[in-house]
């Protein structure tokens, strides 16, 4: 439905980045890649129109641009999972898609003005949808009770109010928790477990002593 709405507004607006970022963060990288292929193929059919043009040059160019844009977004989002970096990942995907569009326009001998406008719309849509996705991330986390890597990075920040309170109220417990967090992180990395989750959980494992030290 969202894909169809974007197409009605302007056929050059693609919702790839929004869906892929959400899938990558809330589900898994594999699901995001499957979604990338599905979105690219369906939107390419939209872009191709109907009849003889359905599998024409416009559809193939849209398919290639969306596949590359989605894959670059997935790779960038998987490496940098802080909220600010996720917007940059979406924008990077938009730039990759724009490069494909301009290159394809040259090969297909489209006018430079049309190619550049199409590329600009692609990058602008990727940036706007990335901001929109990151802004809605907390809502999806709370709705489905999912703790994303972005949320874990925020909780693992030593400037978090609860950790700062522990540091001033119970410095011994705070130091013990930080040491435990380092040990848990190293152990998780050694066995291929979620090191970020282990580290964050260990940082808060003694937080109850702030209220009941005994």
mmCIF file of C-alpha atoms in Angstrom:
data_model
loop_
_atom_site.group_PDB
_atom_site.id
_atom_site.type_symbol
_atom_site.label_atom_id
_atom_site.label_comp_id
_atom_site.label_asym_id
_atom_site.label_seq_id
_atom_site.Cartn_x
_atom_site.Cartn_y
_atom_site.Cartn_z
ATOM 1 C CA UNK A 1 0.000 0.000 0.000
ATOM 2 C CA UNK A 2 2.781 2.431 0.935
ATOM 3 C CA UNK A 3 4.574 1.552 -2.297
ATOM 4 C CA UNK A 4 1.431 2.275 -4.324
ATOM 5 C CA UNK A 5 0.903 5.614 -2.536
ATOM 6 C CA UNK A 6 4.482 6.652 -3.360
ATOM 7 C CA UNK A 7 3.928 5.672 -6.973
ATOM 8 C CA UNK A 8 0.730 7.731 -7.182
ATOM 9 C CA UNK A 9 2.502 10.792 -5.762
ATOM 10 C CA UNK A 10 5.421 10.442 -8.166
ATOM 11 C CA UNK A 11 6.637 7.252 -9.928
ATOM 12 C CA UNK A 12 10.203 8.269 -9.125
ATOM 13 C CA UNK A 13 9.649 8.133 -5.340
ATOM 14 C CA UNK A 14 10.629 4.710 -4.000
ATOM 15 C CA UNK A 15 9.876 3.578 -0.410
ATOM 16 C CA UNK A 16 12.710 1.048 -0.394
ATOM 17 C CA UNK A 17 14.813 2.675 2.314
ATOM 18 C CA UNK A 18 11.942 2.947 4.799
ATOM 19 C CA UNK A 19 10.905 -0.711 4.593
ATOM 20 C CA UNK A 20 14.429 -2.073 4.477
ATOM 21 C CA UNK A 21 15.664 -0.091 7.472
ATOM 22 C CA UNK A 22 12.703 -1.231 9.566
ATOM 23 C CA UNK A 23 13.156 -4.867 8.516
ATOM 24 C CA UNK A 24 16.904 -4.760 9.156
ATOM 25 C CA UNK A 25 16.487 -3.246 12.628
ATOM 26 C CA UNK A 26 13.371 -5.005 13.883
ATOM 27 C CA UNK A 27 13.771 -8.409 12.200
ATOM 28 C CA UNK A 28 17.021 -9.443 10.544
ATOM 29 C CA UNK A 29 19.382 -8.689 7.706
ATOM 30 C CA UNK A 30 18.152 -11.732 5.773
ATOM 31 C CA UNK A 31 14.526 -10.594 5.946
ATOM 32 C CA UNK A 32 15.607 -7.128 4.787
ATOM 33 C CA UNK A 33 17.335 -8.630 1.734
ATOM 34 C CA UNK A 34 14.244 -10.650 0.790
ATOM 35 C CA UNK A 35 12.120 -7.534 1.216
ATOM 36 C CA UNK A 36 14.561 -5.572 -0.932
ATOM 37 C CA UNK A 37 14.152 -7.967 -3.851
ATOM 38 C CA UNK A 38 10.353 -8.079 -3.443
ATOM 39 C CA UNK A 39 9.983 -4.300 -3.316
ATOM 40 C CA UNK A 40 12.333 -3.792 -6.256
ATOM 41 C CA UNK A 41 10.480 -6.261 -8.485
ATOM 42 C CA UNK A 42 7.015 -4.960 -7.634
ATOM 43 C CA UNK A 43 8.004 -1.318 -8.044
ATOM 44 C CA UNK A 44 9.735 -2.087 -11.334
ATOM 45 C CA UNK A 45 6.411 -3.436 -12.631
ATOM 46 C CA UNK A 46 4.758 -0.172 -11.542
ATOM 47 C CA UNK A 47 7.446 1.867 -13.287
ATOM 48 C CA UNK A 48 7.144 -0.185 -16.466
ATOM 49 C CA UNK A 49 3.467 0.578 -16.909
ATOM 50 C CA UNK A 50 1.553 -2.100 -18.769
ATOM 51 C CA UNK A 51 1.611 -4.072 -21.983
ATOM 52 C CA UNK A 52 4.810 -3.962 -24.018
ATOM 53 C CA UNK A 53 6.457 -1.427 -21.700
ATOM 54 C CA UNK A 54 6.087 -3.538 -18.557
ATOM 55 C CA UNK A 55 9.537 -5.085 -18.960
ATOM 56 C CA UNK A 56 11.067 -2.179 -20.845
ATOM 57 C CA UNK A 57 14.109 -0.044 -20.115
ATOM 58 C CA UNK A 58 12.342 2.091 -17.481
ATOM 59 C CA UNK A 59 11.380 -0.984 -15.466
ATOM 60 C CA UNK A 60 14.873 -2.484 -15.694
ATOM 61 C CA UNK A 61 16.492 0.795 -14.621
ATOM 62 C CA UNK A 62 14.111 1.137 -11.659
ATOM 63 C CA UNK A 63 14.799 -2.496 -10.669
ATOM 64 C CA UNK A 64 18.581 -2.042 -10.779
ATOM 65 C CA UNK A 65 18.474 1.243 -8.857
ATOM 66 C CA UNK A 66 16.265 -0.147 -6.095
ATOM 67 C CA UNK A 67 18.271 -3.354 -5.706
ATOM 68 C CA UNK A 68 21.551 -1.457 -5.365
ATOM 69 C CA UNK A 69 20.015 1.188 -3.111
ATOM 70 C CA UNK A 70 18.523 -1.429 -0.830
ATOM 71 C CA UNK A 71 21.663 -3.561 -0.607
ATOM 72 C CA UNK A 72 23.895 -0.578 0.180
ATOM 73 C CA UNK A 73 21.424 0.535 2.868
ATOM 74 C CA UNK A 74 21.421 -2.936 4.445
ATOM 75 C CA UNK A 75 25.217 -3.153 4.510
ATOM 76 C CA UNK A 76 25.592 0.344 5.982
ATOM 77 C CA UNK A 77 22.850 -0.151 8.584
ATOM 78 C CA UNK A 78 24.312 -3.490 9.709
ATOM 79 C CA UNK A 79 27.690 -1.922 10.475
ATOM 80 C CA UNK A 80 26.470 1.298 12.114
ATOM 81 C CA UNK A 81 23.426 0.840 14.282
ATOM 82 C CA UNK A 82 23.185 4.125 16.154
ATOM 83 C CA UNK A 83 20.173 6.240 15.244
ATOM 84 C CA UNK A 84 22.128 9.060 13.624
ATOM 85 C CA UNK A 85 24.180 6.611 11.581
ATOM 86 C CA UNK A 86 21.006 4.925 10.332
ATOM 87 C CA UNK A 87 19.959 8.136 8.601
ATOM 88 C CA UNK A 88 23.398 8.287 6.991
ATOM 89 C CA UNK A 89 22.965 4.648 5.895
ATOM 90 C CA UNK A 90 19.695 5.477 4.168
ATOM 91 C CA UNK A 91 21.229 8.497 2.507
ATOM 92 C CA UNK A 92 24.180 6.410 1.346
ATOM 93 C CA UNK A 93 21.720 3.997 -0.245
ATOM 94 C CA UNK A 94 20.003 6.919 -1.961
ATOM 95 C CA UNK A 95 23.309 8.117 -3.385
ATOM 96 C CA UNK A 96 24.059 4.607 -4.690
ATOM 97 C CA UNK A 97 20.640 4.457 -6.343
ATOM 98 C CA UNK A 98 21.180 7.895 -7.876
ATOM 99 C CA UNK A 99 24.499 6.776 -9.368
ATOM 100 C CA UNK A 100 22.766 3.799 -11.006
ATOM 101 C CA UNK A 101 20.032 6.062 -12.375
ATOM 102 C CA UNK A 102 22.490 8.541 -13.892
ATOM 103 C CA UNK A 103 24.645 5.742 -15.315
ATOM 104 C CA UNK A 104 21.603 3.995 -16.745
ATOM 105 C CA UNK A 105 20.381 7.271 -18.192
ATOM 106 C CA UNK A 106 23.662 7.701 -20.040
ATOM 107 C CA UNK A 107 23.515 4.151 -21.420
ATOM 108 C CA UNK A 108 19.873 4.521 -22.475
ATOM 109 C CA UNK A 109 20.549 8.009 -23.866
ATOM 110 C CA UNK A 110 18.048 9.785 -21.634
ATOM 111 C CA UNK A 111 18.316 13.566 -21.355
ATOM 112 C CA UNK A 112 20.649 14.805 -18.629
ATOM 113 C CA UNK A 113 17.907 16.929 -17.077
ATOM 114 C CA UNK A 114 15.526 13.985 -16.665
ATOM 115 C CA UNK A 115 18.264 11.744 -15.273
ATOM 116 C CA UNK A 116 19.458 14.336 -12.761
ATOM 117 C CA UNK A 117 15.920 15.151 -11.617
ATOM 118 C CA UNK A 118 15.190 11.436 -11.156
ATOM 119 C CA UNK A 119 18.466 10.981 -9.222
ATOM 120 C CA UNK A 120 17.762 14.032 -7.035
ATOM 121 C CA UNK A 121 14.264 12.804 -6.188
ATOM 122 C CA UNK A 122 15.699 9.386 -5.289
ATOM 123 C CA UNK A 123 18.258 10.886 -2.896
ATOM 124 C CA UNK A 124 15.746 13.277 -1.341
ATOM 125 C CA UNK A 125 13.214 10.470 -0.815
ATOM 126 C CA UNK A 126 15.887 8.258 0.776
ATOM 127 C CA UNK A 127 16.879 11.011 3.223
ATOM 128 C CA UNK A 128 13.302 11.929 4.173
ATOM 129 C CA UNK A 129 12.205 8.305 4.591
ATOM 130 C CA UNK A 130 15.313 7.508 6.675
ATOM 131 C CA UNK A 131 14.502 10.357 9.065
ATOM 132 C CA UNK A 132 10.879 9.211 9.156
ATOM 133 C CA UNK A 133 11.921 5.619 9.894
ATOM 134 C CA UNK A 134 14.320 6.541 12.709
ATOM 135 C CA UNK A 135 11.713 8.871 14.197
ATOM 136 C CA UNK A 136 9.180 6.025 14.317
ATOM 137 C CA UNK A 137 11.656 3.454 15.622
ATOM 138 C CA UNK A 138 10.780 3.961 19.298
ATOM 139 C CA UNK A 139 7.104 3.420 18.521
ATOM 140 C CA UNK A 140 7.809 0.096 16.797
ATOM 141 C CA UNK A 141 10.152 -0.971 19.624
ATOM 142 C CA UNK A 142 7.459 -0.354 22.241
ATOM 143 C CA UNK A 143 4.638 -1.807 20.132
ATOM 144 C CA UNK A 144 6.382 -5.136 19.501
ATOM 145 C CA UNK A 145 8.570 -5.153 22.637
ATOM 146 C CA UNK A 146 11.787 -5.329 20.588
ATOM 147 C CA UNK A 147 15.099 -3.925 21.795
ATOM 148 C CA UNK A 148 17.024 -2.830 18.727
ATOM 149 C CA UNK A 149 20.812 -2.313 18.581
ATOM 150 C CA UNK A 150 20.153 1.427 18.398
ATOM 151 C CA UNK A 151 18.318 1.264 21.747
ATOM 152 C CA UNK A 152 21.069 -0.871 23.276
ATOM 153 C CA UNK A 153 23.686 1.689 22.222
ATOM 154 C CA UNK A 154 21.686 4.380 24.027
ATOM 155 C CA UNK A 155 21.381 2.244 27.177
ATOM 156 C CA UNK A 156 25.096 1.388 27.108
ATOM 157 C CA UNK A 157 26.053 5.064 27.097
ATOM 158 C CA UNK A 158 27.703 5.802 30.453
ATOM 159 C CA UNK A 159 25.959 9.198 30.449
ATOM 160 C CA UNK A 160 22.612 7.460 30.893
ATOM 161 C CA UNK A 161 20.921 8.995 34.016
ATOM 162 C CA UNK A 162 20.595 5.648 35.806
ATOM 163 C CA UNK A 163 24.254 4.775 35.276
ATOM 164 C CA UNK A 164 25.333 8.235 36.383
ATOM 165 C CA UNK A 165 23.230 7.834 39.529
ATOM 166 C CA UNK A 166 24.873 4.467 40.192
ATOM 167 C CA UNK A 167 28.310 6.007 39.708
ATOM 168 C CA UNK A 168 27.693 8.717 42.337
ATOM 169 C CA UNK A 169 25.516 6.733 44.780
ATOM 170 C CA UNK A 170 27.259 3.355 44.650
ATOM 171 C CA UNK A 171 30.675 3.764 42.989
ATOM 172 C CA UNK A 172 31.798 0.293 44.062
ATOM 173 C CA UNK A 173 28.768 -1.330 42.434
ATOM 174 C CA UNK A 174 29.260 0.833 39.351
ATOM 175 C CA UNK A 175 32.888 -0.258 38.948
ATOM 176 C CA UNK A 176 31.904 -3.889 39.484
ATOM 177 C CA UNK A 177 29.168 -3.583 36.836
ATOM 178 C CA UNK A 178 31.562 -2.063 34.290
ATOM 179 C CA UNK A 179 34.082 -4.835 34.868
ATOM 180 C CA UNK A 180 31.347 -7.467 34.545
ATOM 181 C CA UNK A 181 30.166 -5.796 31.333
ATOM 182 C CA UNK A 182 33.652 -6.055 29.825
ATOM 183 C CA UNK A 183 33.912 -9.714 30.797
ATOM 184 C CA UNK A 184 30.435 -10.484 29.423
ATOM 185 C CA UNK A 185 31.204 -8.716 26.167
ATOM 186 C CA UNK A 186 34.446 -10.645 25.693
ATOM 187 C CA UNK A 187 32.770 -13.955 26.494
ATOM 188 C CA UNK A 188 29.882 -13.232 24.080
ATOM 189 C CA UNK A 189 32.299 -12.352 21.279
ATOM 190 C CA UNK A 190 34.241 -15.566 21.898
ATOM 191 C CA UNK A 191 31.177 -17.783 21.417
ATOM 192 C CA UNK A 192 29.506 -15.695 18.690
ATOM 193 C CA UNK A 193 26.678 -14.384 20.877
ATOM 194 C CA UNK A 194 25.222 -10.867 20.949
ATOM 195 C CA UNK A 195 28.067 -8.949 22.587
ATOM 196 C CA UNK A 196 26.189 -5.642 22.725
ATOM 197 C CA UNK A 197 23.226 -7.231 24.495
ATOM 198 C CA UNK A 198 25.475 -9.041 26.971
ATOM 199 C CA UNK A 199 27.455 -5.880 27.736
ATOM 200 C CA UNK A 200 24.356 -3.740 28.227
ATOM 201 C CA UNK A 201 22.626 -6.307 30.433
ATOM 202 C CA UNK A 202 25.723 -6.652 32.628
ATOM 203 C CA UNK A 203 25.964 -2.873 33.058
ATOM 204 C CA UNK A 204 22.524 -2.863 34.692
ATOM 205 C CA UNK A 205 22.570 -6.229 36.463
ATOM 206 C CA UNK A 206 23.154 -4.706 39.925
ATOM 207 C CA UNK A 207 21.051 -1.575 39.506
ATOM 208 C CA UNK A 208 18.565 -2.828 42.108
ATOM 209 C CA UNK A 209 21.183 -2.171 44.807
ATOM 210 C CA UNK A 210 20.497 1.533 44.440
ATOM 211 C CA UNK A 211 17.197 0.950 46.262
ATOM 212 C CA UNK A 212 17.974 -2.192 48.274
ATOM 213 C CA UNK A 213 21.740 -2.404 48.862
ATOM 214 C CA UNK A 214 21.363 -5.327 51.248
#
